[in-house]
Coordinates of N, CA and C in Angstrom, one line a residue:
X1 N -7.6 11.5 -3.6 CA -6.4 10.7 -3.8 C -6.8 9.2 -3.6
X2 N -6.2 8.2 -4.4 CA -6.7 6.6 -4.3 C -5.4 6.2 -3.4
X3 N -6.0 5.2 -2.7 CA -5.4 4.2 -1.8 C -5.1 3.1 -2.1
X4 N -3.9 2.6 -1.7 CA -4.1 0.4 -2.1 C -5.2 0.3 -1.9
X5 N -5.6 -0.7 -2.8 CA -7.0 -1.3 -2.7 C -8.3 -0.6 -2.6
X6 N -8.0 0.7 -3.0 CA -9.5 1.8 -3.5 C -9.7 1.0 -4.6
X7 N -9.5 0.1 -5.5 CA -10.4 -0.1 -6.7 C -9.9 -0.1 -8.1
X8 N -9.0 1.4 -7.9 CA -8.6 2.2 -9.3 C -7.5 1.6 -9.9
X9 N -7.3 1.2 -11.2 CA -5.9 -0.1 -12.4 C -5.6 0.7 -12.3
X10 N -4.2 0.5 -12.7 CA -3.2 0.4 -14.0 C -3.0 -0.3 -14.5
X11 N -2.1 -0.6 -15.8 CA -1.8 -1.8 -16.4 C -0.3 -1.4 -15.6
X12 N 0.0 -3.1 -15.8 CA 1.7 -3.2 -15.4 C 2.1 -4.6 -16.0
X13 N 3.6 -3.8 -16.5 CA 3.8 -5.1 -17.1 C 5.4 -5.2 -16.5
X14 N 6.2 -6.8 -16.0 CA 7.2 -6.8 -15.6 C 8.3 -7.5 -16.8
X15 N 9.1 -7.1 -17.3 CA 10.1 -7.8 -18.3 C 11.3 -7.8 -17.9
X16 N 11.5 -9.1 -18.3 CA 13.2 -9.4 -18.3 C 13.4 -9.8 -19.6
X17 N 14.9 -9.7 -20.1 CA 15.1 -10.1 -21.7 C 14.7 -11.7 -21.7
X18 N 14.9 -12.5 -20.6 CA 14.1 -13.7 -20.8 C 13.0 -14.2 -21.0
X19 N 11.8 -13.1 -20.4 CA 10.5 -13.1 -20.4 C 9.7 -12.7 -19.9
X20 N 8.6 -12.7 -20.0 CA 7.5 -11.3 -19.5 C 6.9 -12.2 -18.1
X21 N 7.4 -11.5 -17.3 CA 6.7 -12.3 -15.7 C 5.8 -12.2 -15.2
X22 N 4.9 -10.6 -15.8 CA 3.5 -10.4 -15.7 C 3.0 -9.4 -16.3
X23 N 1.8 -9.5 -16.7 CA 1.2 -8.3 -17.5 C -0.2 -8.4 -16.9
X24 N -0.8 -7.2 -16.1 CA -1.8 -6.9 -15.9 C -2.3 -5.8 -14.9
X25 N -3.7 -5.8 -14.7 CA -4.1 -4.7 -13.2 C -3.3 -4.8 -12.2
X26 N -3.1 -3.7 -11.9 CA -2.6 -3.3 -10.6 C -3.4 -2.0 -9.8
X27 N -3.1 -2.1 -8.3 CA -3.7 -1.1 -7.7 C -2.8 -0.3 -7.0
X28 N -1.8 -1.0 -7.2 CA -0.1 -0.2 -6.2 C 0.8 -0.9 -6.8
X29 N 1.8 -0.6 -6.7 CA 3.4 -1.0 -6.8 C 4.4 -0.4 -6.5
X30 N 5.3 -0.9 -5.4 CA 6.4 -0.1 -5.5 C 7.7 -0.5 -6.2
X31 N 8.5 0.5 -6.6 CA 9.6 -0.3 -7.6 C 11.0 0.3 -6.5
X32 N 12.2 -0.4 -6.9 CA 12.8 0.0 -6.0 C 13.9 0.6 -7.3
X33 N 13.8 1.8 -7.4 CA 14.6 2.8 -8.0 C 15.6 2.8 -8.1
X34 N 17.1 3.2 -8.8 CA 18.5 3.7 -8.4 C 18.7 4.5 -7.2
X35 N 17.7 5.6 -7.0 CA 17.8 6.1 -5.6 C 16.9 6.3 -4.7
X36 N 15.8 4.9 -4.8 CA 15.0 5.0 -3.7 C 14.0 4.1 -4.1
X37 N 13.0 4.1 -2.9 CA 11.9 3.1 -3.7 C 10.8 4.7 -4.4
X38 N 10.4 4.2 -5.2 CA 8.6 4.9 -5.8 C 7.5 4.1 -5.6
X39 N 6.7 4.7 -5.4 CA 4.8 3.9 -4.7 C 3.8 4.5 -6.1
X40 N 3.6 4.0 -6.6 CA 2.6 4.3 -8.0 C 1.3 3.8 -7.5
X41 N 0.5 4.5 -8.0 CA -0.9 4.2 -8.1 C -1.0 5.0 -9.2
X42 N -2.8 4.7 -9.6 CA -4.0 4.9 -10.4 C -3.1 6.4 -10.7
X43 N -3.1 7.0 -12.2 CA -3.0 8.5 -12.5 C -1.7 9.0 -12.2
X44 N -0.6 8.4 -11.6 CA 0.5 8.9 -11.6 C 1.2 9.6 -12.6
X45 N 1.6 10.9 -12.2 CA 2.4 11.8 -13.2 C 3.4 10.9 -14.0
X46 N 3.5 11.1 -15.8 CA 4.3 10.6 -16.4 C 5.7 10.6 -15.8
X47 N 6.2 9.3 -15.9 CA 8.1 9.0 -15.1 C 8.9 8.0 -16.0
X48 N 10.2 8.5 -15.8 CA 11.0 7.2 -16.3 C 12.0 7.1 -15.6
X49 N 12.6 6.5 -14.4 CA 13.5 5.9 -13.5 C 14.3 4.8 -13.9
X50 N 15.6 5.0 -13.6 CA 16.5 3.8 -13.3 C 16.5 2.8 -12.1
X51 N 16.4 1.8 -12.6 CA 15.9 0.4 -11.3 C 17.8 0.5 -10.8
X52 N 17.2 0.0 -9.8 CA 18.4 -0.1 -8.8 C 17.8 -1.5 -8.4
X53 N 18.4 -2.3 -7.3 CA 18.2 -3.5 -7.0 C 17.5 -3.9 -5.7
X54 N 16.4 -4.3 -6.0 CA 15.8 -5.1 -4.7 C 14.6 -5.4 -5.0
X55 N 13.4 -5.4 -4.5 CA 11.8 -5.8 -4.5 C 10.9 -4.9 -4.9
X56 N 10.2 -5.8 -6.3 CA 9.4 -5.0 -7.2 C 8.2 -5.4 -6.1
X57 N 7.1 -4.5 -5.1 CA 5.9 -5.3 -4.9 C 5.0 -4.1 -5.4
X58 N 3.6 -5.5 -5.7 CA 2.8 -5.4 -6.8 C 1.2 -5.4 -6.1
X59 N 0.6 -4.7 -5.8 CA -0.8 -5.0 -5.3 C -2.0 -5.3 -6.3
X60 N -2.6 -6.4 -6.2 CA -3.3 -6.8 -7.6 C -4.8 -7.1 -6.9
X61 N -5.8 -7.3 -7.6 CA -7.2 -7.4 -6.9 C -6.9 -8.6 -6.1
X62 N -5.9 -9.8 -6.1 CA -6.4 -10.8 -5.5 C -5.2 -11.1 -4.5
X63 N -4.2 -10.4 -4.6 CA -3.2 -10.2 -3.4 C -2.1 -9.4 -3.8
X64 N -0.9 -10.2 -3.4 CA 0.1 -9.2 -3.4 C 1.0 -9.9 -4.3
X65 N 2.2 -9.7 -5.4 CA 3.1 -10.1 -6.1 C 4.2 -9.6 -5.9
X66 N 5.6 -10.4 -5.6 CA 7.4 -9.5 -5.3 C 7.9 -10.2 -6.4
X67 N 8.5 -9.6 -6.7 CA 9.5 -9.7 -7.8 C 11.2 -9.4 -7.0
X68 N 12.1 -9.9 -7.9 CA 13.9 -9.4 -7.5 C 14.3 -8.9 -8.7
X69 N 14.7 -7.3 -9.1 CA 14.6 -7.1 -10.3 C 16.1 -6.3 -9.7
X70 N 16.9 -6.1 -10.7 CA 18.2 -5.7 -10.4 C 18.7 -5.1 -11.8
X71 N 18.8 -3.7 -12.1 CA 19.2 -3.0 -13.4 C 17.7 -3.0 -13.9
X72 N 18.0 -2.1 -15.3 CA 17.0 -1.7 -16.0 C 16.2 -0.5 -15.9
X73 N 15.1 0.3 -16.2 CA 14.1 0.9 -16.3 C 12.6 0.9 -15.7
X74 N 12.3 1.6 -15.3 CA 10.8 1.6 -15.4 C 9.9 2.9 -16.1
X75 N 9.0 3.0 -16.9 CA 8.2 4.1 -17.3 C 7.0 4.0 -16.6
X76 N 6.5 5.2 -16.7 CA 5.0 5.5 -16.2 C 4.4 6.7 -17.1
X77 N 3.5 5.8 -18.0 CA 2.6 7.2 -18.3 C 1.4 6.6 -19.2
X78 N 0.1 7.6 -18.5 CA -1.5 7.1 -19.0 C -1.9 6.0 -19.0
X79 N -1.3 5.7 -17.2 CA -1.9 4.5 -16.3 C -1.3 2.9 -16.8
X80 N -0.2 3.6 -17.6 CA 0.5 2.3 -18.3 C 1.7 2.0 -17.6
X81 N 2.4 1.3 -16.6 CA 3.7 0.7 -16.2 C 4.4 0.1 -16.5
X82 N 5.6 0.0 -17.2 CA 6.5 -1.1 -17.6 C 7.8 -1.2 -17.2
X83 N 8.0 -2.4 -16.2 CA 9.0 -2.7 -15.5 C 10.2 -3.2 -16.5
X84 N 11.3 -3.1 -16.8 CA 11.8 -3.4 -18.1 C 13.3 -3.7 -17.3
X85 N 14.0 -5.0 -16.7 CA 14.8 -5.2 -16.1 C 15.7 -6.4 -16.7
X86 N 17.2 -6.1 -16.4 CA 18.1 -6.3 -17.0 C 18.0 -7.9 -16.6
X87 N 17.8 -8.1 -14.9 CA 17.5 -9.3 -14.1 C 16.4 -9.1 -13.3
X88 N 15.5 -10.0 -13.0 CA 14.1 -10.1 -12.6 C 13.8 -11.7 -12.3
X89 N 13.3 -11.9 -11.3 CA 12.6 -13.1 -10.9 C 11.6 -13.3 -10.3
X90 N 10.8 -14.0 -10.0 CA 9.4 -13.6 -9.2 C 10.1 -14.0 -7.7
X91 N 9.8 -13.9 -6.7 CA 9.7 -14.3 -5.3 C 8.8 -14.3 -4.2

């Protein structure tokens, strides 16, 4: 099983209809769901969740990234992430 910061990507990409706030590697992220947060890493089983509102955080080789994402979607599948939110800002 991989750990924050074992090494192992995903792609992740964060979107609001205004514009794309990030696209790239990641080694974690949690999203804060409709009913809960989820913790993704490397190989996670294919998902599609409803965002609920609070802090996207994002573990990347060179620190850490939060986002405020409130409504929308997220999918997961074949190491691909796409945060797709209605409202999103970085913080």
């Amino acid at each position: 099983m991989s750990v924050p910061g074992s090494g192992k990507t995903f792609n992740l990409s964060v979107i609001s209809p205004e514009q794309k706030l990030f696209e790239g590697p990641a080694t974690f992220a949690v999203v804060p769901a409709y009913d809960g947060e989820i913790g993704i890493l490397h190989d996670h089983a294919p998902l599609m969740a409803l965002l609920g509102k609070g802090a996207l955080r994002v573990e990347t080789g060179s620190g850490t990234l939060r986002f405020h994402v409130k409504g929308g979607f997220v999918q997961v599948v074949d190491n691909e992430v796409s945060v797709l939110s209605e409202e999103a800002t970085e913080s």
